[in-house]
Amino acid sequence: MADAANERIQGLIENQDVFLFMKGTPVFPQCGFSATVAKVLNHVGVEFESFNVLEDAEIREGIKSFSNWPTIPQLYVKGEFVGGCDIVREMFETGELREFLSNKGVLKSTA
Amino acid sequence: MTRADRIRAVLTETFAPEALEVEDESARHAGHAGARPEGETHFRVAIVATAFDGQSRVDAHRAVNAALQAEFDAGLHALTISARGKG
């Protein structure tokens, strides 16, 4: 089961440059922390896909061991784990997030 | 001993912090997913310790989470972390 979950997670984060595991969806988030990250990503204007872990127990548990990170949301960029809500918010506030996404080539040029 | 006390004790012992704040924010999340009637589910930790010098944010947060694994296993649901080195 753990291997199957890992394979599915790997597939998800490899197929989309910016991927967010969250509770609920960007439009209907079901947790304040997930809502914050989705809002930040929308604000910086980066395209992302998300996965609602509340609809999939295997991924919901699997993602925690996959990244060695006990909580959700979790943000991945180009297959790499970036952080949870606090880290994303901190990076956004310091301006690092935009720079990071831009360096990764996933941020469309902003005026 | 409250969960906040236990969190404070574990973090103090593990990281010998220069500064440490632990706040129980459970009341603010009452009724949300993960909240429990008895509370003690949502906490905020701000910690400054030389142990985090030179560590990435992810590594620093992982270290804090790992130190508190027993609390996660016992019903801690969400932990807002600010972890900084001294350098």
Tab-separated table of C-alpha atoms in Angstrom:
chain	number	residue	atom	x	y	z
A	1	MET	CA	0.000	0.000	0.000
A	2	ALA	CA	2.791	2.391	0.894
A	3	ASP	CA	4.558	1.656	-2.395
A	4	ALA	CA	1.382	2.134	-4.395
A	5	ALA	CA	0.776	5.483	-2.707
A	6	ASN	CA	4.339	6.593	-3.341
A	7	GLU	CA	4.057	5.704	-7.001
A	8	ARG	CA	0.827	7.615	-7.386
A	9	ILE	CA	2.270	10.663	-5.602
A	10	GLN	CA	5.415	10.545	-7.699
A	11	GLY	CA	3.256	10.435	-10.824
A	12	LEU	CA	1.236	13.441	-9.734
A	13	ILE	CA	4.150	15.695	-8.881
A	14	GLU	CA	6.093	14.711	-11.983
A	15	ASN	CA	3.253	15.553	-14.325
A	16	GLN	CA	2.639	19.067	-13.093
A	17	ASP	CA	5.293	21.704	-12.354
A	18	VAL	CA	3.421	23.168	-9.394
A	19	PHE	CA	1.353	20.737	-7.373
A	20	LEU	CA	-0.512	21.250	-4.138
A	21	PHE	CA	-1.840	18.512	-1.875
A	22	MET	CA	-4.614	20.136	0.107
A	23	LYS	CA	-7.856	19.585	1.983
A	24	GLY	CA	-10.682	20.568	-0.312
A	25	THR	CA	-10.119	22.439	-3.558
A	26	PRO	CA	-8.774	25.927	-4.339
A	27	VAL	CA	-12.368	27.072	-4.846
A	28	PHE	CA	-13.760	25.216	-1.829
A	29	PRO	CA	-10.878	24.716	0.583
A	30	GLN	CA	-11.826	22.764	3.701
A	31	CYS	CA	-9.011	23.878	5.943
A	32	GLY	CA	-7.629	27.329	6.647
A	33	PHE	CA	-4.027	26.296	6.054
A	34	SER	CA	-4.840	24.773	2.668
A	35	ALA	CA	-6.848	27.867	1.791
A	36	THR	CA	-3.876	30.105	2.591
A	37	VAL	CA	-1.499	28.283	0.270
A	38	ALA	CA	-4.009	28.180	-2.586
A	39	LYS	CA	-4.641	31.898	-2.108
A	40	VAL	CA	-0.928	32.703	-2.157
A	41	LEU	CA	-0.387	30.692	-5.346
A	42	ASN	CA	-3.301	32.426	-7.022
A	43	HIS	CA	-1.998	35.770	-5.857
A	44	VAL	CA	1.464	35.289	-7.341
A	45	GLY	CA	-0.264	34.081	-10.491
A	46	VAL	CA	1.335	30.686	-10.869
A	47	GLU	CA	-0.542	27.859	-12.552
A	48	PHE	CA	-0.978	24.852	-10.326
A	49	GLU	CA	-2.852	21.608	-9.971
A	50	SER	CA	-4.193	20.381	-6.671
A	51	PHE	CA	-5.250	17.125	-5.120
A	52	ASN	CA	-7.968	16.894	-2.475
A	53	VAL	CA	-6.599	14.450	0.100
A	54	LEU	CA	-9.963	14.272	1.858
A	55	GLU	CA	-11.216	12.186	-1.048
A	56	ASP	CA	-8.399	9.668	-0.957
A	57	ALA	CA	-7.276	8.017	2.265
A	58	GLU	CA	-4.292	6.332	0.615
A	59	ILE	CA	-2.820	9.625	-0.578
A	60	ARG	CA	-3.812	11.444	2.606
A	61	GLU	CA	-1.666	9.104	4.705
A	62	GLY	CA	0.912	8.329	2.024
A	63	ILE	CA	1.868	11.946	1.418
A	64	LYS	CA	3.023	12.300	5.017
A	65	SER	CA	5.614	9.568	4.793
A	66	PHE	CA	6.477	10.429	1.196
A	67	SER	CA	7.792	13.824	2.243
A	68	ASN	CA	8.539	13.073	5.884
A	69	TRP	CA	6.131	15.876	6.716
A	70	PRO	CA	3.248	15.303	9.143
A	71	THR	CA	0.743	17.875	7.926
A	72	ILE	CA	-1.234	19.024	4.908
A	73	PRO	CA	-1.080	21.216	2.778
A	74	GLN	CA	2.132	20.326	0.973
A	75	LEU	CA	3.507	22.193	-2.016
A	76	TYR	CA	5.724	20.609	-4.673
A	77	VAL	CA	7.529	22.407	-7.477
A	78	LYS	CA	9.114	20.349	-10.256
A	79	GLY	CA	8.847	17.263	-8.118
A	80	GLU	CA	10.582	18.873	-5.153
A	81	PHE	CA	8.915	19.386	-1.787
A	82	VAL	CA	8.868	23.099	-0.961
A	83	GLY	CA	6.987	23.188	2.326
A	84	GLY	CA	3.694	23.544	4.104
A	85	CYS	CA	1.587	26.557	4.900
A	86	ASP	CA	4.033	28.360	7.207
A	87	ILE	CA	6.961	28.044	4.822
A	88	VAL	CA	4.967	29.090	1.772
A	89	ARG	CA	3.550	32.075	3.646
A	90	GLU	CA	6.971	33.080	4.947
A	91	MET	CA	8.493	32.773	1.462
A	92	PHE	CA	5.657	34.838	0.050
A	93	GLU	CA	6.060	37.569	2.654
A	94	THR	CA	9.803	37.884	2.068
A	95	GLY	CA	9.424	37.846	-1.712
A	96	GLU	CA	11.369	34.587	-1.968
A	97	LEU	CA	8.440	32.648	-3.353
A	98	ARG	CA	8.138	34.696	-6.511
A	99	GLU	CA	11.897	34.526	-7.016
A	100	PHE	CA	11.940	30.781	-6.397
A	101	LEU	CA	9.098	30.102	-8.837
A	102	SER	CA	10.634	32.389	-11.386
A	103	ASN	CA	14.026	30.652	-11.069
A	104	LYS	CA	12.282	27.333	-11.561
A	105	GLY	CA	10.801	28.723	-14.738
A	106	VAL	CA	7.218	28.090	-13.699
A	107	LEU	CA	6.108	31.678	-13.266
A	108	LYS	CA	4.773	33.339	-16.377
A	109	SER	CA	6.347	36.743	-16.774
A	110	THR	CA	4.514	39.346	-14.762
A	111	ALA	CA	4.347	42.990	-15.683
B	1	MET	CA	0.320	19.069	32.413
B	2	THR	CA	-1.244	20.652	29.355
B	3	ARG	CA	-0.136	19.852	25.827
B	4	ALA	CA	1.354	23.347	25.629
B	5	ASP	CA	3.474	22.534	28.686
B	6	ARG	CA	4.625	19.263	27.164
B	7	ILE	CA	5.464	20.937	23.848
B	8	ARG	CA	7.427	23.603	25.685
B	9	ALA	CA	9.301	20.986	27.712
B	10	VAL	CA	10.184	18.814	24.713
B	11	LEU	CA	11.353	21.733	22.575
B	12	THR	CA	13.384	23.196	25.425
B	13	GLU	CA	15.107	19.890	26.021
B	14	THR	CA	15.687	19.137	22.334
B	15	PHE	CA	16.849	22.523	21.035
B	16	ALA	CA	17.928	24.577	24.080
B	17	PRO	CA	16.236	27.582	22.435
B	18	GLU	CA	17.172	31.227	22.925
B	19	ALA	CA	13.522	32.116	22.589
B	20	LEU	CA	10.409	29.987	22.625
B	21	GLU	CA	6.716	30.760	22.416
B	22	VAL	CA	4.028	28.099	22.518
B	23	GLU	CA	0.428	29.070	22.066
B	24	ASP	CA	-2.692	26.918	22.128
B	25	GLU	CA	-4.855	28.222	19.275
B	26	SER	CA	-7.397	25.400	19.458
B	27	ALA	CA	-10.234	27.705	20.476
B	28	ARG	CA	-9.852	29.580	17.195
B	29	HIS	CA	-10.342	26.370	15.257
B	30	ALA	CA	-13.306	25.052	17.217
B	31	GLY	CA	-15.699	23.255	14.923
B	32	HIS	CA	-13.150	22.949	12.100
B	33	ALA	CA	-11.932	19.627	10.784
B	34	GLY	CA	-9.434	18.152	13.200
B	35	ALA	CA	-10.707	20.114	16.173
B	36	ARG	CA	-11.885	18.073	19.151
B	37	PRO	CA	-14.305	19.066	21.869
B	38	GLU	CA	-11.554	18.706	24.457
B	39	GLY	CA	-9.330	21.124	22.533
B	40	GLU	CA	-5.503	20.953	22.402
B	41	THR	CA	-5.407	20.282	18.655
B	42	HIS	CA	-4.039	23.469	17.100
B	43	PHE	CA	-0.822	25.063	18.315
B	44	ARG	CA	1.586	27.749	17.272
B	45	VAL	CA	5.292	27.567	18.042
B	46	ALA	CA	7.904	30.263	17.540
B	47	ILE	CA	11.401	29.092	18.294
B	48	VAL	CA	14.851	30.594	17.902
B	49	ALA	CA	17.784	28.264	18.475
B	50	THR	CA	21.365	27.887	17.314
B	51	ALA	CA	20.365	24.316	16.416
B	52	PHE	CA	18.699	25.753	13.310
B	53	ASP	CA	21.691	27.773	12.126
B	54	GLY	CA	22.387	26.993	8.492
B	55	GLN	CA	19.360	24.721	8.167
B	56	SER	CA	16.783	25.119	5.441
B	57	ARG	CA	13.259	25.965	6.553
B	58	VAL	CA	12.105	22.497	5.604
B	59	ASP	CA	14.819	20.871	7.712
B	60	ALA	CA	14.142	23.139	10.694
B	61	HIS	CA	10.409	22.434	10.541
B	62	ARG	CA	11.065	18.709	10.150
B	63	ALA	CA	13.224	18.775	13.274
B	64	VAL	CA	10.482	20.506	15.264
B	65	ASN	CA	7.819	18.133	13.943
B	66	ALA	CA	10.001	15.103	14.688
B	67	ALA	CA	10.582	16.263	18.250
B	68	LEU	CA	6.820	16.471	18.703
B	69	GLN	CA	5.935	13.178	17.010
B	70	ALA	CA	4.461	11.769	20.218
B	71	GLU	CA	2.075	14.721	20.412
B	72	PHE	CA	0.999	14.283	16.787
B	73	ASP	CA	0.334	10.620	17.556
B	74	ALA	CA	-1.751	11.692	20.548
B	75	GLY	CA	-4.088	14.104	18.775
B	76	LEU	CA	-2.070	17.205	17.911
B	77	HIS	CA	-3.604	18.128	14.571
B	78	ALA	CA	-1.996	21.324	13.348
B	79	LEU	CA	1.195	23.095	14.283
B	80	THR	CA	2.096	26.522	12.969
B	81	ILE	CA	5.854	26.832	13.130
B	82	SER	CA	8.309	29.654	12.961
B	83	ALA	CA	11.797	28.225	13.486
B	84	ARG	CA	14.914	30.357	13.140
B	85	GLY	CA	18.591	30.002	13.783
B	86	LYS	CA	20.502	32.634	15.662
B	87	GLY	CA	22.899	33.362	12.828
